[in-house]
Amino acid sequence: KLKGLVVCGDSSSQVISDLLSALLVACSETNRTDQNLMLACAECLGELGAIDPARISIAVKQTAWKEKTDDDLAFELIQDYLVRYLVKDSRSDKVAYAIQELLKFCNCHRGLVNGSNGRDAKGHIEDDPRAAQIWGRFKVETQEVIRPYLESAYEMEDLESTTKRPFFNNIKNYKMWLGHWTRDLCRKATGARSPIFQACRGVVTFDNNTAFYLLPYLVENVLLYGQSDHVNEVRREILAVLADDPSQSSQICVQAVFSLLDTLTEWVDREERRRISRANELRRRTGRSTQDESTRADLDSQARLSKLQDLLNAIPRKILAEASWRCRAYMRAL
């Protein structure tokens, strides 16, 4: 029957498109906890065979670690990662706490909601432009799900992990390792984004998708605002993973570290391009660019660039190449 759908007319195109999208998502980097599942989905794709791309429409959302505003990060966590757990997971109290705290961070609360049914005609929170803009971005169905958490009062006990660091030396299982590490980073978060990360410290222990999404932002936070010993812990964790002779399970940890380093490298390159662009714009407007003017304009950018680059430079190329070779990522090894 499935083969018939593949070869028949346009009426089946959406069915096949949906099936392909689901299989590709299951094979994606964000679903790393079960490699057997990923292999099974790959086999299913092989069984479907070559399908004319002109007959299908696929939109597979991939994890995109773009540099985001604080509000964008909080919004995406709720909309794309947290809401789905409220209806399917028994540990929803931790998710509810995260949503509650993220809504507080965005200044969304029941006292700002007007109308007899809890919202105005457009479904936006009034009286606070920032809160109104964020609330209005949520899908209507999401607003209905998260509305109770505008006035909820969940609390969560904060227990420090007793596992010695680096975590990877004691935990080789990807799901447990990533959960322990990201939770530790959430607890140590400082700066303007610390409420966002603190809100998610319970969720990351069991939701690898959220943990994997937050990892680059958490590492960046420690590099920019953390204590020197916390920065060293991040470096040692990365080196511990890269130095391991990977089994099937720990190899996923190595791939996660590769993704982290790739993201940080991309951010460094982007920051450098922005710095050059600002310098060129200054020369265009003033006809000159003194060292003092450049330093004042780019102080924050240069500090961020330096701290990200310091971590990348602290990972020896030889160790990266050897880890890539062991994982059979031969192009990366070169």
Tab-separated table of C-alpha atoms in Angstrom:
chain	number	residue	atom	x	y	z
A	1	LYS	CA	0.000	0.000	0.000
A	2	LEU	CA	2.818	2.402	0.846
A	3	LYS	CA	4.562	1.682	-2.435
A	4	GLY	CA	1.294	2.463	-4.157
A	5	LEU	CA	1.151	5.874	-2.475
A	6	VAL	CA	4.696	6.597	-3.600
A	7	VAL	CA	3.974	5.922	-7.266
A	8	CYS	CA	0.382	7.180	-7.502
A	9	GLY	CA	-0.872	10.680	-8.257
A	10	ASP	CA	-0.795	14.007	-6.460
A	11	SER	CA	-3.507	13.024	-3.960
A	12	SER	CA	-0.927	11.082	-1.921
A	13	SER	CA	1.840	13.693	-2.037
A	14	GLN	CA	1.008	15.187	1.366
A	15	VAL	CA	0.930	11.767	3.024
A	16	ILE	CA	4.381	10.914	1.703
A	17	SER	CA	5.669	14.400	2.555
A	18	ASP	CA	4.495	14.061	6.144
A	19	LEU	CA	6.032	10.601	6.413
A	20	LEU	CA	9.384	11.758	5.056
A	21	SER	CA	9.394	14.781	7.381
A	22	ALA	CA	8.749	12.595	10.416
A	23	LEU	CA	11.517	10.155	9.460
A	24	LEU	CA	14.030	12.933	8.808
A	25	VAL	CA	13.264	14.604	12.130
A	26	ALA	CA	13.753	11.278	13.918
A	27	CYS	CA	17.159	10.962	12.236
A	28	SER	CA	18.192	14.505	13.092
A	29	GLU	CA	20.813	15.618	15.598
A	30	THR	CA	18.196	16.656	18.158
A	31	ASN	CA	17.017	13.051	18.588
A	32	ARG	CA	20.261	11.506	19.778
A	33	THR	CA	19.160	9.427	22.731
A	34	ASP	CA	18.364	6.272	20.769
A	35	GLN	CA	20.745	5.479	17.948
A	36	ASN	CA	18.849	2.287	17.156
A	37	LEU	CA	15.776	4.430	16.463
A	38	MET	CA	17.810	6.655	14.165
A	39	LEU	CA	19.103	3.618	12.255
A	40	ALA	CA	15.591	2.190	11.959
A	41	CYS	CA	14.325	5.470	10.510
A	42	ALA	CA	17.220	5.504	8.057
A	43	GLU	CA	16.248	1.992	6.934
A	44	CYS	CA	12.667	3.183	6.430
A	45	LEU	CA	13.931	5.997	4.236
A	46	GLY	CA	15.833	3.439	2.210
A	47	GLU	CA	12.700	1.334	1.792
A	48	LEU	CA	10.822	4.325	0.411
A	49	GLY	CA	13.467	4.690	-2.256
A	50	ALA	CA	14.036	7.646	-4.555
A	51	ILE	CA	10.965	9.893	-4.667
A	52	ASP	CA	10.585	12.692	-7.177
A	53	PRO	CA	11.340	15.849	-5.121
A	54	ALA	CA	8.964	17.858	-7.303
A	55	ARG	CA	6.037	15.856	-5.875
A	56	ILE	CA	6.751	16.434	-2.208
A	57	SER	CA	7.029	19.398	0.136
A	58	ILE	CA	9.221	18.952	3.204
A	59	ALA	CA	10.068	21.487	5.875
A	60	VAL	CA	12.357	19.950	8.493
A	61	LYS	CA	13.160	22.348	11.315
A	62	GLN	CA	16.749	21.998	12.476
A	63	THR	CA	18.374	23.358	15.589
A	64	ALA	CA	19.700	26.813	14.692
A	65	TRP	CA	22.018	28.374	17.265
A	66	LYS	CA	21.655	31.946	16.152
A	67	GLU	CA	22.597	34.799	18.411
A	68	LYS	CA	19.275	35.758	19.932
A	69	THR	CA	17.909	38.446	22.181
A	70	ASP	CA	16.978	37.380	25.694
A	71	ASP	CA	13.275	37.633	24.856
A	72	ASP	CA	13.696	35.541	21.694
A	73	LEU	CA	15.457	32.824	23.671
A	74	ALA	CA	12.729	32.710	26.333
A	75	PHE	CA	9.998	32.699	23.682
A	76	GLU	CA	11.528	29.865	21.661
A	77	LEU	CA	12.060	27.738	24.755
A	78	ILE	CA	8.367	27.934	25.606
A	79	GLN	CA	6.948	27.734	22.085
A	80	ASP	CA	9.243	25.120	20.551
A	81	TYR	CA	10.495	22.994	23.449
A	82	LEU	CA	8.523	23.153	26.697
A	83	VAL	CA	4.816	23.234	25.846
A	84	ARG	CA	4.759	19.793	24.244
A	85	TYR	CA	5.839	18.147	27.504
A	86	LEU	CA	2.887	19.436	29.481
A	87	VAL	CA	0.512	16.971	27.862
A	88	LYS	CA	2.693	13.888	27.453
A	89	ASP	CA	5.214	13.670	30.290
A	90	SER	CA	4.729	12.716	33.926
A	91	ARG	CA	7.476	15.128	34.978
A	92	SER	CA	5.452	18.131	33.835
A	93	ASP	CA	5.915	19.954	37.165
A	94	LYS	CA	9.484	20.800	36.159
A	95	VAL	CA	8.275	21.971	32.768
A	96	ALA	CA	5.485	23.997	34.377
A	97	TYR	CA	8.035	25.643	36.674
A	98	ALA	CA	10.222	26.520	33.684
A	99	ILE	CA	7.316	28.072	31.769
A	100	GLN	CA	6.177	29.959	34.864
A	101	GLU	CA	9.639	31.465	35.419
A	102	LEU	CA	10.169	32.295	31.745
A	103	LEU	CA	6.818	34.118	31.643
A	104	LYS	CA	7.896	36.095	34.713
A	105	PHE	CA	11.154	36.936	32.940
A	106	CYS	CA	9.117	38.283	30.018
A	107	ASN	CA	6.912	40.245	32.472
A	108	CYS	CA	3.847	38.275	31.387
A	109	HIS	CA	1.456	37.846	34.317
A	110	ARG	CA	-2.266	37.627	34.977
A	111	GLY	CA	-2.503	41.184	36.283
A	112	LEU	CA	-1.783	42.546	32.819
A	113	VAL	CA	-4.441	40.492	31.046
A	114	ASN	CA	-7.703	42.265	30.219
A	115	GLY	CA	-11.087	40.989	29.123
A	116	SER	CA	-13.668	38.713	30.668
A	117	ASN	CA	-12.082	35.614	29.210
A	118	GLY	CA	-8.563	36.538	30.312
A	119	ARG	CA	-7.419	38.285	27.153
A	120	ASP	CA	-8.377	41.155	24.903
A	121	ALA	CA	-9.885	40.650	21.449
A	122	LYS	CA	-6.480	40.238	19.835
A	123	GLY	CA	-5.139	37.866	22.486
A	124	HIS	CA	-2.401	40.279	23.555
A	125	ILE	CA	-1.371	41.431	27.010
A	126	GLU	CA	-1.973	45.168	27.366
A	127	ASP	CA	-0.228	47.963	29.293
A	128	ASP	CA	3.285	46.579	28.791
A	129	PRO	CA	4.635	46.812	25.217
A	130	ARG	CA	7.357	44.229	25.795
A	131	ALA	CA	5.010	41.705	27.389
A	132	ALA	CA	2.372	42.402	24.731
A	133	GLN	CA	4.833	41.772	21.934
A	134	ILE	CA	6.073	38.496	23.413
A	135	TRP	CA	2.608	37.183	24.315
A	136	GLY	CA	1.304	38.039	20.879
A	137	ARG	CA	3.985	35.916	19.234
A	138	PHE	CA	2.691	32.721	20.842
A	139	LYS	CA	0.297	30.613	18.821
A	140	VAL	CA	-3.293	30.803	20.059
A	141	GLU	CA	-3.203	27.172	21.187
A	142	THR	CA	0.047	27.831	23.050
A	143	GLN	CA	-1.504	30.817	24.827
A	144	GLU	CA	-4.325	28.606	26.052
A	145	VAL	CA	-1.906	25.986	27.388
A	146	ILE	CA	0.439	28.399	29.186
A	147	ARG	CA	-2.232	30.794	30.506
A	148	PRO	CA	-2.512	29.015	33.903
A	149	TYR	CA	1.197	29.610	34.499
A	150	LEU	CA	0.751	33.383	34.440
A	151	GLU	CA	-0.277	33.099	38.090
A	152	SER	CA	1.031	29.686	39.219
A	153	ALA	CA	3.377	29.319	42.176
A	154	TYR	CA	5.603	26.336	41.459
A	155	GLU	CA	8.868	26.053	43.361
A	156	MET	CA	11.835	23.782	42.778
A	157	GLU	CA	14.475	22.617	45.192
A	158	ASP	CA	17.993	23.330	44.035
A	159	LEU	CA	20.310	20.402	44.759
A	160	GLU	CA	23.933	20.474	43.665
A	161	SER	CA	25.222	17.440	41.819
A	162	THR	CA	27.544	15.201	43.822
A	163	THR	CA	29.114	13.769	40.664
A	164	LYS	CA	32.743	14.743	40.234
A	165	ARG	CA	33.737	16.847	37.263
A	166	PRO	CA	34.369	16.321	34.443
A	167	PHE	CA	31.007	14.579	34.343
A	168	PHE	CA	32.008	12.538	31.316
A	169	ASN	CA	34.679	10.689	33.281
A	170	ASN	CA	31.909	9.205	35.427
A	171	ILE	CA	28.919	9.198	33.038
A	172	LYS	CA	29.280	7.805	29.518
A	173	ASN	CA	25.561	7.656	28.722
A	174	TYR	CA	24.701	10.592	26.454
A	175	LYS	CA	21.336	11.441	27.995
A	176	MET	CA	22.640	11.401	31.571
A	177	TRP	CA	25.895	13.170	30.708
A	178	LEU	CA	24.226	16.015	28.831
A	179	GLY	CA	21.588	16.382	31.551
A	180	HIS	CA	24.163	16.582	34.352
A	181	TRP	CA	26.414	19.008	32.470
A	182	THR	CA	23.709	21.424	31.301
A	183	ARG	CA	22.044	21.417	34.719
A	184	ASP	CA	25.375	22.320	36.288
A	185	LEU	CA	25.843	25.129	33.757
A	186	CYS	CA	22.302	26.391	34.432
A	187	ARG	CA	23.024	26.577	38.155
A	188	LYS	CA	26.225	28.552	37.557
A	189	ALA	CA	24.669	30.990	35.081
A	190	THR	CA	25.075	34.682	35.812
A	191	GLY	CA	24.308	37.883	33.939
A	192	ALA	CA	21.082	39.033	32.300
A	193	ARG	CA	20.187	35.566	31.005
A	194	SER	CA	20.639	33.720	34.269
A	195	PRO	CA	16.845	33.691	35.035
A	196	ILE	CA	16.261	31.924	31.694
A	197	PHE	CA	18.837	29.247	32.398
A	198	GLN	CA	17.875	28.844	36.046
A	199	ALA	CA	14.269	28.274	34.989
A	200	CYS	CA	15.324	25.307	32.834
A	201	ARG	CA	17.655	23.598	35.285
A	202	GLY	CA	15.093	20.881	36.043
A	203	VAL	CA	13.953	20.301	32.475
A	204	VAL	CA	17.419	19.692	31.026
A	205	THR	CA	17.904	16.651	33.263
A	206	PHE	CA	15.390	14.643	31.225
A	207	ASP	CA	14.748	16.596	28.003
A	208	ASN	CA	17.821	16.265	25.803
A	209	ASN	CA	16.312	18.413	23.066
A	210	THR	CA	16.113	21.413	25.392
A	211	ALA	CA	19.527	20.643	26.872
A	212	PHE	CA	21.147	20.320	23.447
A	213	TYR	CA	19.511	23.577	22.300
A	214	LEU	CA	20.709	25.495	25.374
A	215	LEU	CA	24.254	24.099	25.507
A	216	PRO	CA	26.020	26.744	23.327
A	217	TYR	CA	24.235	29.582	25.123
A	218	LEU	CA	25.126	28.114	28.512
A	219	VAL	CA	28.785	27.697	27.583
A	220	GLU	CA	28.881	31.254	26.226
A	221	ASN	CA	27.364	32.539	29.483
A	222	VAL	CA	30.061	30.834	31.560
A	223	LEU	CA	32.812	32.132	29.286
A	224	LEU	CA	31.544	35.723	29.447
A	225	TYR	CA	30.452	35.997	33.064
A	226	GLY	CA	31.620	32.916	34.944
A	227	GLN	CA	34.450	32.473	37.399
A	228	SER	CA	37.778	31.276	36.084
A	229	ASP	CA	37.374	27.844	37.689
A	230	HIS	CA	33.998	27.430	35.967
A	231	VAL	CA	35.584	28.297	32.626
A	232	ASN	CA	38.273	25.694	33.290
A	233	GLU	CA	35.588	23.116	34.106
A	234	VAL	CA	34.013	23.703	30.675
A	235	ARG	CA	37.380	23.227	28.984
A	236	ARG	CA	38.095	20.039	30.944
A	237	GLU	CA	34.649	18.636	30.139
A	238	ILE	CA	35.182	19.158	26.418
A	239	LEU	CA	38.663	17.637	26.529
A	240	ALA	CA	37.414	14.630	28.513
A	241	VAL	CA	34.840	13.866	25.833
A	242	LEU	CA	37.269	14.346	22.947
A	243	ALA	CA	39.946	12.189	24.573
A	244	ASP	CA	37.623	9.207	25.021
A	245	ASP	CA	37.771	6.151	22.809
A	246	PRO	CA	34.091	6.289	21.848
A	247	SER	CA	31.669	3.431	22.094
A	248	GLN	CA	28.374	3.594	20.228
A	249	SER	CA	26.781	5.565	23.066
A	250	SER	CA	29.654	7.899	23.939
A	251	GLN	CA	30.235	8.703	20.281
A	252	ILE	CA	27.028	10.759	20.434
A	253	CYS	CA	28.638	12.820	23.195
A	254	VAL	CA	31.601	13.519	20.910
A	255	GLN	CA	29.242	14.626	18.141
A	256	ALA	CA	27.495	16.963	20.598
A	257	VAL	CA	30.845	18.547	21.464
A	258	PHE	CA	31.668	18.921	17.770
A	259	SER	CA	28.354	20.744	17.275
A	260	LEU	CA	29.134	22.995	20.247
A	261	LEU	CA	32.572	23.917	18.917
A	262	ASP	CA	31.196	24.507	15.419
A	263	THR	CA	28.597	26.892	16.832
A	264	LEU	CA	31.118	28.837	18.893
A	265	THR	CA	33.402	29.072	15.859
A	266	GLU	CA	30.521	30.412	13.770
A	267	TRP	CA	29.753	33.016	16.428
A	268	VAL	CA	33.400	34.111	16.507
A	269	ASP	CA	33.486	34.489	12.722
A	270	ARG	CA	30.219	36.436	12.747
A	271	GLU	CA	31.415	38.725	15.551
A	272	GLU	CA	34.631	39.426	13.658
A	273	ARG	CA	32.690	40.269	10.482
A	274	ARG	CA	30.481	42.654	12.455
A	275	ARG	CA	33.514	44.322	14.012
A	276	ILE	CA	35.084	44.859	10.585
A	277	SER	CA	31.779	46.167	9.232
A	278	ARG	CA	31.495	48.699	12.067
A	279	ALA	CA	35.075	49.848	11.503
A	280	ASN	CA	34.414	50.306	7.783
A	281	GLU	CA	31.235	52.233	8.532
A	282	LEU	CA	33.141	54.516	10.909
A	283	ARG	CA	35.740	55.227	8.241
A	284	ARG	CA	33.011	55.908	5.698
A	285	ARG	CA	31.216	58.390	7.953
A	286	THR	CA	34.198	60.200	9.449
A	287	GLY	CA	36.981	59.594	6.970
A	288	ARG	CA	39.208	58.410	9.794
A	289	SER	CA	39.377	55.716	12.435
A	290	THR	CA	41.598	56.214	15.469
A	291	GLN	CA	42.577	53.431	17.813
A	292	ASP	CA	40.676	55.091	20.678
A	293	GLU	CA	37.443	55.424	18.696
A	294	SER	CA	37.618	51.812	17.569
A	295	THR	CA	38.287	50.570	21.084
A	296	ARG	CA	35.356	52.468	22.592
A	297	ALA	CA	32.935	51.324	19.902
A	298	ASP	CA	33.945	47.672	19.948
A	299	LEU	CA	34.787	47.099	23.609
A	300	ASP	CA	31.977	44.627	24.330
A	301	SER	CA	32.384	42.910	20.984
A	302	GLN	CA	36.104	42.430	21.418
A	303	ALA	CA	35.708	41.099	24.958
A	304	ARG	CA	33.150	38.526	23.780
A	305	LEU	CA	35.276	37.600	20.776
A	306	SER	CA	38.355	37.145	22.950
A	307	LYS	CA	36.681	34.866	25.496
A	308	LEU	CA	35.071	32.640	22.881
A	309	GLN	CA	38.317	32.427	20.953
A	310	ASP	CA	40.280	31.603	24.114
A	311	LEU	CA	38.202	28.466	24.639
A	312	LEU	CA	38.542	27.390	21.012
A	313	ASN	CA	42.311	27.928	21.165
A	314	ALA	CA	42.481	25.848	24.350
A	315	ILE	CA	41.338	22.742	22.442
A	316	PRO	CA	44.451	21.325	20.716
A	317	ARG	CA	44.022	20.651	17.017
A	318	LYS	CA	45.617	17.253	17.387
A	319	ILE	CA	43.030	16.141	19.943
A	320	LEU	CA	40.223	17.364	17.667
A	321	ALA	CA	41.696	15.526	14.696
A	322	GLU	CA	42.177	12.281	16.634
A	323	ALA	CA	38.624	12.419	18.027
A	324	SER	CA	37.282	13.024	14.536
A	325	TRP	CA	39.235	10.066	13.195
A	326	ARG	CA	37.937	7.740	15.902
A	327	CYS	CA	34.382	8.823	15.073
A	328	ARG	CA	35.080	8.242	11.372
A	329	ALA	CA	34.469	11.930	10.654
A	330	TYR	CA	37.371	11.938	8.235
A	331	MET	CA	36.670	15.294	6.602
A	332	ARG	CA	36.608	16.958	10.017
A	333	ALA	CA	39.864	15.180	10.941
A	334	LEU	CA	41.593	16.891	8.013
